[in-house]
mmCIF file of C-alpha atoms and ligand atoms in Angstrom:
data_model
loop_
_atom_site.group_PDB
_atom_site.id
_atom_site.type_symbol
_atom_site.label_atom_id
_atom_site.label_comp_id
_atom_site.label_asym_id
_atom_site.label_seq_id
_atom_site.Cartn_x
_atom_site.Cartn_y
_atom_site.Cartn_z
ATOM 1 C CA UNK X 1 300.020 45.824 156.986
ATOM 2 C CA UNK X 2 297.135 48.027 155.843
ATOM 3 C CA UNK X 3 297.911 50.563 153.158
ATOM 4 C CA UNK X 4 298.241 54.250 153.904
ATOM 5 C CA UNK X 5 298.701 55.890 150.526
ATOM 6 C CA UNK X 6 297.828 55.704 146.846
ATOM 7 C CA UNK X 7 300.412 56.886 144.307
ATOM 8 C CA UNK X 8 299.177 57.785 140.836
ATOM 9 C CA UNK X 9 300.863 58.014 137.474
ATOM 10 C CA UNK X 10 299.377 60.880 135.428
ATOM 11 C CA UNK X 11 299.552 60.348 131.660
ATOM 12 C CA UNK X 12 297.253 57.541 130.594
ATOM 13 C CA UNK X 13 296.231 56.808 134.192
ATOM 14 C CA UNK X 14 294.509 59.913 135.595
ATOM 15 C CA UNK X 15 293.519 61.006 132.086
ATOM 16 C CA UNK X 16 294.020 59.965 128.466
ATOM 17 C CA UNK X 17 296.452 62.786 127.784
ATOM 18 C CA UNK X 18 298.776 61.223 125.235
ATOM 19 C CA UNK X 19 296.940 61.060 121.892
ATOM 20 C CA UNK X 20 294.968 64.305 122.083
ATOM 21 C CA UNK X 21 297.193 66.233 124.505
ATOM 22 C CA UNK X 22 300.930 65.560 124.404
ATOM 23 C CA UNK X 23 300.965 64.393 120.764
ATOM 24 C CA UNK X 24 299.078 67.453 119.536
ATOM 25 C CA UNK X 25 301.296 69.786 121.584
ATOM 26 C CA UNK X 26 304.478 68.222 120.159
ATOM 27 C CA UNK X 27 303.178 68.679 116.602
ATOM 28 C CA UNK X 28 302.286 72.324 117.265
ATOM 29 C CA UNK X 29 305.803 72.968 118.582
ATOM 30 C CA UNK X 30 307.380 71.263 115.554
ATOM 31 C CA UNK X 31 305.291 73.275 113.101
ATOM 32 C CA UNK X 32 306.003 76.521 114.923
ATOM 33 C CA UNK X 33 309.756 75.803 114.655
ATOM 34 C CA UNK X 34 309.446 75.158 110.923
ATOM 35 C CA UNK X 35 310.242 71.448 111.202
ATOM 36 C CA UNK X 36 308.563 68.858 108.986
ATOM 37 C CA UNK X 37 308.144 66.459 111.936
ATOM 38 C CA UNK X 38 304.577 65.221 112.310
ATOM 39 C CA UNK X 39 303.633 62.504 114.774
ATOM 40 C CA UNK X 40 300.474 60.676 113.729
ATOM 41 C CA UNK X 41 298.451 58.562 116.150
ATOM 42 C CA UNK X 42 300.097 55.305 115.110
ATOM 43 C CA UNK X 43 303.681 56.588 115.137
ATOM 44 C CA UNK X 44 303.106 58.198 118.534
ATOM 45 C CA UNK X 45 302.230 54.750 119.916
ATOM 46 C CA UNK X 46 305.713 53.596 118.904
ATOM 47 C CA UNK X 47 307.336 56.715 120.333
ATOM 48 C CA UNK X 48 305.703 56.060 123.713
ATOM 49 C CA UNK X 49 308.289 53.304 124.165
ATOM 50 C CA UNK X 50 310.439 56.132 125.521
ATOM 51 C CA UNK X 51 309.132 58.133 128.502
ATOM 52 C CA UNK X 52 309.786 61.872 128.753
ATOM 53 C CA UNK X 53 309.263 64.445 126.020
ATOM 54 C CA UNK X 54 312.899 65.457 125.454
ATOM 55 C CA UNK X 55 313.989 61.824 125.466
ATOM 56 C CA UNK X 56 311.135 60.985 123.050
ATOM 57 C CA UNK X 57 312.209 63.639 120.518
ATOM 58 C CA UNK X 58 315.777 62.310 120.539
ATOM 59 C CA UNK X 59 314.489 58.776 120.087
ATOM 60 C CA UNK X 60 312.380 59.927 117.108
ATOM 61 C CA UNK X 61 315.370 61.483 115.372
ATOM 62 C CA UNK X 62 317.571 58.463 116.038
ATOM 63 C CA UNK X 63 315.063 55.816 115.066
ATOM 64 C CA UNK X 64 312.803 57.396 112.469
ATOM 65 C CA UNK X 65 314.699 60.299 110.858
ATOM 66 C CA UNK X 66 318.092 59.103 109.645
ATOM 67 C CA UNK X 67 317.746 61.834 106.980
ATOM 68 C CA UNK X 68 317.648 64.636 109.557
ATOM 69 C CA UNK X 69 320.898 66.555 109.907
ATOM 70 C CA UNK X 70 321.294 67.656 113.502
ATOM 71 C CA UNK X 71 322.355 71.261 113.838
ATOM 72 C CA UNK X 72 325.328 72.064 116.081
ATOM 73 C CA UNK X 73 322.915 73.386 118.713
ATOM 74 C CA UNK X 74 320.694 70.280 118.662
ATOM 75 C CA UNK X 75 320.605 69.999 122.478
ATOM 76 C CA UNK X 76 319.349 73.565 122.725
ATOM 77 C CA UNK X 77 316.803 72.916 119.972
ATOM 78 C CA UNK X 78 315.408 69.972 121.934
ATOM 79 C CA UNK X 79 315.147 72.154 125.055
ATOM 80 C CA UNK X 80 313.401 74.918 123.115
ATOM 81 C CA UNK X 81 311.003 72.547 121.387
ATOM 82 C CA UNK X 82 310.169 71.007 124.726
ATOM 83 C CA UNK X 83 309.468 74.386 126.281
ATOM 84 C CA UNK X 84 307.165 75.288 123.383
ATOM 85 C CA UNK X 85 305.486 71.899 123.633
ATOM 86 C CA UNK X 86 304.821 72.480 127.355
ATOM 87 C CA UNK X 87 303.272 75.859 126.514
ATOM 88 C CA UNK X 88 300.953 74.243 123.946
ATOM 89 C CA UNK X 89 300.128 71.353 126.265
ATOM 90 C CA UNK X 90 299.193 73.508 129.239
ATOM 91 C CA UNK X 91 297.051 75.716 126.967
ATOM 92 C CA UNK X 92 295.261 72.588 125.718
ATOM 93 C CA UNK X 93 294.613 71.453 129.294
ATOM 94 C CA UNK X 94 293.216 74.867 130.187
ATOM 95 C CA UNK X 95 290.646 74.383 127.435
ATOM 96 C CA UNK X 96 289.410 71.505 129.603
ATOM 97 C CA UNK X 97 288.796 69.058 126.760
ATOM 98 C CA UNK X 98 290.529 66.120 128.444
ATOM 99 C CA UNK X 99 288.533 64.660 131.349
ATOM 100 C CA UNK X 100 289.744 62.393 134.123
ATOM 101 C CA UNK X 101 289.248 58.705 133.342
ATOM 102 C CA UNK X 102 286.201 56.883 134.764
ATOM 103 C CA UNK X 103 286.350 56.356 138.522
ATOM 104 C CA UNK X 104 289.423 58.534 139.118
ATOM 105 C CA UNK X 105 287.748 61.479 140.829
ATOM 106 C CA UNK X 106 285.463 59.155 142.809
ATOM 107 C CA UNK X 107 288.426 57.148 144.137
ATOM 108 C CA UNK X 108 290.457 60.285 144.940
ATOM 109 C CA UNK X 109 287.512 61.778 146.881
ATOM 110 C CA UNK X 110 286.945 58.545 148.740
ATOM 111 C CA UNK X 111 290.625 58.340 149.694
ATOM 112 C CA UNK X 112 290.549 61.905 151.014
ATOM 113 C CA UNK X 113 287.368 61.199 153.024
ATOM 114 C CA UNK X 114 288.976 58.118 154.588
ATOM 115 C CA UNK X 115 292.336 59.711 155.379
ATOM 116 C CA UNK X 116 294.250 57.703 152.774
ATOM 117 C CA UNK X 117 297.226 59.772 151.658
ATOM 118 C CA UNK X 118 297.668 60.681 147.970
ATOM 119 C CA UNK X 119 300.717 61.306 145.790
ATOM 120 C CA UNK X 120 301.787 61.481 142.163
ATOM 121 C CA UNK X 121 304.769 59.855 140.421
ATOM 122 C CA UNK X 122 305.158 60.831 136.771
ATOM 123 C CA UNK X 123 307.746 61.537 134.107
ATOM 124 C CA UNK X 124 305.836 64.514 132.781
ATOM 125 C CA UNK X 125 306.796 68.157 133.402
ATOM 126 C CA UNK X 126 305.374 69.633 136.670
ATOM 127 C CA UNK X 127 303.502 72.412 134.825
ATOM 128 C CA UNK X 128 301.601 69.752 132.876
ATOM 129 C CA UNK X 129 300.447 68.064 136.067
ATOM 130 C CA UNK X 130 299.316 71.381 137.542
ATOM 131 C CA UNK X 131 297.371 72.280 134.391
ATOM 132 C CA UNK X 132 295.555 68.933 134.297
ATOM 133 C CA UNK X 133 294.710 68.878 138.009
ATOM 134 C CA UNK X 134 293.405 72.458 138.002
ATOM 135 C CA UNK X 135 291.330 71.900 134.862
ATOM 136 C CA UNK X 136 289.740 68.722 136.212
ATOM 137 C CA UNK X 137 289.658 68.916 140.038
ATOM 138 C CA UNK X 138 289.488 72.694 140.444
ATOM 139 C CA UNK X 139 291.823 75.453 141.577
ATOM 140 C CA UNK X 140 292.985 73.436 144.622
ATOM 141 C CA UNK X 141 293.570 70.244 142.591
ATOM 142 C CA UNK X 142 297.283 70.064 143.381
ATOM 143 C CA UNK X 143 296.603 70.277 147.104
ATOM 144 C CA UNK X 144 294.818 66.937 147.016
ATOM 145 C CA UNK X 145 298.284 65.369 146.660
ATOM 146 C CA UNK X 146 300.791 65.434 149.478
ATOM 147 C CA UNK X 147 303.759 64.848 147.148
ATOM 148 C CA UNK X 148 303.960 65.430 143.404
ATOM 149 C CA UNK X 149 307.060 63.767 141.973
ATOM 150 C CA UNK X 150 307.370 64.898 138.351
ATOM 151 C CA UNK X 151 309.746 65.378 135.428
ATOM 152 C CA UNK X 152 313.451 65.921 135.814
ATOM 153 C CA UNK X 153 313.612 65.732 139.652
ATOM 154 C CA UNK X 154 315.198 62.305 139.247
ATOM 155 C CA UNK X 155 317.955 61.568 136.724
ATOM 156 C CA UNK X 156 316.409 58.357 135.371
ATOM 157 C CA UNK X 157 312.828 58.398 134.122
ATOM 158 C CA UNK X 158 310.461 55.409 134.011
ATOM 159 C CA UNK X 159 310.972 52.460 133.577
ATOM 160 C CA UNK X 160 313.624 53.225 136.243
ATOM 161 C CA UNK X 161 312.083 53.063 139.756
ATOM 162 C CA UNK X 162 313.632 56.410 140.779
ATOM 163 C CA UNK X 163 310.501 58.575 140.720
ATOM 164 C CA UNK X 164 308.611 56.148 142.985
ATOM 165 C CA UNK X 165 311.614 55.992 145.310
ATOM 166 C CA UNK X 166 311.628 59.793 145.414
ATOM 167 C CA UNK X 167 307.927 59.923 146.357
ATOM 168 C CA UNK X 168 308.181 57.174 148.997
ATOM 169 C CA UNK X 169 311.127 58.900 150.613
ATOM 170 C CA UNK X 170 309.260 62.202 150.814
ATOM 171 C CA UNK X 171 306.177 60.517 152.252
ATOM 172 C CA UNK X 172 308.400 58.591 154.669
ATOM 173 C CA UNK X 173 306.534 55.377 153.841
ATOM 174 C CA UNK X 174 307.697 51.895 152.889
ATOM 175 C CA UNK X 175 306.487 50.550 149.537
ATOM 176 C CA UNK X 176 304.425 47.949 151.412
ATOM 177 C CA UNK X 177 302.186 50.736 152.790
ATOM 178 C CA UNK X 178 301.207 52.018 149.334
ATOM 179 C CA UNK X 179 299.474 51.030 146.118
ATOM 180 C CA UNK X 180 300.534 52.452 142.754
ATOM 181 C CA UNK X 181 298.282 53.130 139.744
ATOM 182 C CA UNK X 182 299.752 52.853 136.264
ATOM 183 C CA UNK X 183 298.709 52.371 132.649
ATOM 184 C CA UNK X 184 301.847 51.200 130.836
ATOM 185 C CA UNK X 185 304.691 48.706 130.808
ATOM 186 C CA UNK X 186 307.276 51.416 131.518
ATOM 187 C CA UNK X 187 305.037 52.490 134.398
ATOM 188 C CA UNK X 188 304.658 49.075 136.021
ATOM 189 C CA UNK X 189 308.360 48.354 135.636
ATOM 190 C CA UNK X 190 309.026 51.566 137.520
ATOM 191 C CA UNK X 191 306.467 50.991 140.286
ATOM 192 C CA UNK X 192 307.185 47.305 140.865
ATOM 193 C CA UNK X 193 310.895 48.113 140.642
ATOM 194 C CA UNK X 194 310.335 50.296 143.703
ATOM 195 C CA UNK X 195 308.503 47.403 145.388
ATOM 196 C CA UNK X 196 304.934 48.676 144.970
ATOM 197 C CA UNK X 197 301.776 46.651 144.428
ATOM 198 C CA UNK X 198 300.308 48.075 141.251
ATOM 199 C CA UNK X 199 296.831 48.404 139.775
ATOM 200 C CA UNK X 200 296.786 48.858 135.998
ATOM 201 C CA UNK X 201 294.108 50.593 133.968
ATOM 202 C CA UNK X 202 294.865 49.983 130.315
ATOM 203 C CA UNK X 203 294.232 52.419 127.474
ATOM 204 C CA UNK X 204 294.284 52.374 123.684
ATOM 205 C CA UNK X 205 298.053 52.659 123.532
ATOM 206 C CA UNK X 206 298.864 50.156 126.281
ATOM 207 C CA UNK X 207 296.320 47.331 126.002
ATOM 208 C CA UNK X 208 298.929 44.930 124.563
ATOM 209 C CA UNK X 209 301.682 45.778 127.055
ATOM 210 C CA UNK X 210 303.111 43.195 129.416
ATOM 211 C CA UNK X 211 301.629 43.714 132.887
ATOM 212 C CA UNK X 212 303.257 40.731 134.564
ATOM 213 C CA UNK X 213 303.282 41.246 138.319
ATOM 214 C CA UNK X 214 300.274 43.587 138.479
ATOM 215 C CA UNK X 215 297.986 43.299 141.496
ATOM 216 C CA UNK X 216 295.050 43.848 139.144
ATOM 217 C CA UNK X 217 294.567 44.807 135.482
ATOM 218 C CA UNK X 218 291.336 46.675 134.643
ATOM 219 C CA UNK X 219 289.966 48.492 131.614
ATOM 220 C CA UNK X 220 289.264 51.416 133.962
ATOM 221 C CA UNK X 221 288.520 52.018 137.658
ATOM 222 C CA UNK X 222 284.765 51.765 137.051
ATOM 223 C CA UNK X 223 281.807 53.681 138.409
ATOM 224 C CA UNK X 224 278.627 52.394 140.073
ATOM 225 C CA UNK X 225 276.816 53.040 136.785
ATOM 226 C CA UNK X 226 279.708 51.988 134.515
ATOM 227 C CA UNK X 227 281.322 48.790 135.775
ATOM 228 C CA UNK X 228 284.946 47.920 135.047
ATOM 229 C CA UNK X 229 286.103 44.777 133.281
ATOM 230 C CA UNK X 230 288.803 42.886 135.171
ATOM 231 C CA UNK X 231 291.392 41.600 132.691
ATOM 232 C CA UNK X 232 293.999 39.922 134.907
ATOM 233 C CA UNK X 233 295.247 39.653 138.464
ATOM 234 C CA UNK X 234 293.448 39.044 141.764
ATOM 235 C CA UNK X 235 289.792 38.015 141.931
ATOM 236 C CA UNK X 236 287.439 40.968 142.424
ATOM 237 C CA UNK X 237 284.485 38.841 143.604
ATOM 238 C CA UNK X 238 281.809 40.488 141.508
ATOM 239 C CA UNK X 239 282.805 44.067 142.359
ATOM 240 C CA UNK X 240 281.758 46.634 139.767
ATOM 241 C CA UNK X 241 284.157 49.440 140.614
ATOM 242 C CA UNK X 242 287.401 49.905 142.511
ATOM 243 C CA UNK X 243 286.958 51.562 145.889
ATOM 244 C CA UNK X 244 289.010 51.780 149.072
ATOM 245 C CA UNK X 245 287.334 48.686 150.567
ATOM 246 C CA UNK X 246 288.246 46.571 147.551
ATOM 247 C CA UNK X 247 291.803 47.944 147.601
ATOM 248 C CA UNK X 248 292.122 47.038 151.302
ATOM 249 C CA UNK X 249 290.902 43.559 150.554
ATOM 250 C CA UNK X 250 293.340 43.121 147.639
ATOM 251 C CA UNK X 251 296.266 44.666 149.472
ATOM 252 C CA UNK X 252 295.744 42.364 152.452
ATOM 253 C CA UNK X 253 296.251 39.241 150.312
HETATM 254 C C1 XBP A 1 304.394 59.970 130.463
HETATM 255 C C2 XBP A 1 305.308 60.437 129.433
HETATM 256 C C3 XBP A 1 305.526 61.852 129.269
HETATM 257 C C4 XBP A 1 304.667 62.652 128.373
HETATM 258 C C5 XBP A 1 305.434 63.912 127.986
HETATM 259 O O1 XBP A 1 304.853 58.723 130.960
HETATM 260 O O2 XBP A 1 305.954 59.668 128.802
HETATM 261 O O3 XBP A 1 306.766 61.904 128.673
HETATM 262 O O4 XBP A 1 304.339 61.916 127.207
HETATM 263 O O5 XBP A 1 305.826 64.627 129.065
HETATM 264 P P1 XBP A 1 304.275 58.148 132.333
HETATM 265 P P2 XBP A 1 306.974 65.752 128.949
HETATM 266 O O6 XBP A 1 302.785 58.203 132.228
HETATM 267 O O7 XBP A 1 304.760 56.733 132.386
HETATM 268 O O8 XBP A 1 304.804 58.994 133.463
HETATM 269 O O9 XBP A 1 306.983 66.232 127.524
HETATM 270 O O10 XBP A 1 306.581 66.834 129.917
HETATM 271 O O11 XBP A 1 308.295 65.122 129.305
HETATM 272 MG MG1 MG A 2 301.399 56.625 132.138
#
């Protein structure tokens, strides 16, 4: 069966949003609330073991701050911090400092031109997705995607397969008709858990993750002038960048 749709993760896959986007926004929210929490680049890599901002803050307190005395309204505090963090994050995206990764816009445009359907499956908050897509693809950026599955719409975040199941159901497509794009171990566990063939583009935080079962592992999607490096998975026969033709070829195998 030929494929009909591409389903993209957002953070780390469409753009390198974690180190200079989410991390910075969390720290601004902590400072604003008068907390002494400060997530440096290295610590944030460890915190990425847990997907979802609210879940990540709880994990930080449990694992790294045994000294922190939780106030009675800790649940509310986490909600409030997360809301502030989203405000800082969307403001950062509006500044437009975080570009799409190499080859992303090219592949999205090519898919649209060829009638390949597009969707998003992410743990991040919907407002964050909107802010990134508008800042990078333009005011109609969200409309490029038929379904945007994001945040708390499913009870279990990645690595659970729920968000991919949610998107497939809304697109009324079987997993075999789609290819997922991910950057992390939690991501590929989620996508393959939903039965999807998955292309990985690694980044600084995920290069040592386990990508067992990936269709293809690349450093990035590549551009005609900036070829990718294939790191694992199917043979790419000398291709320099990932396009719809190469995806068709790989998917057919
Ligand atoms: C992305 C995440 C997100 C963001 C924070 O994971 O883990 O939690 O870091 O987003 P993936 P929120 O790329 O696997 O979807 O703070 O909005 O939850
Ligand atoms: Mg990701």
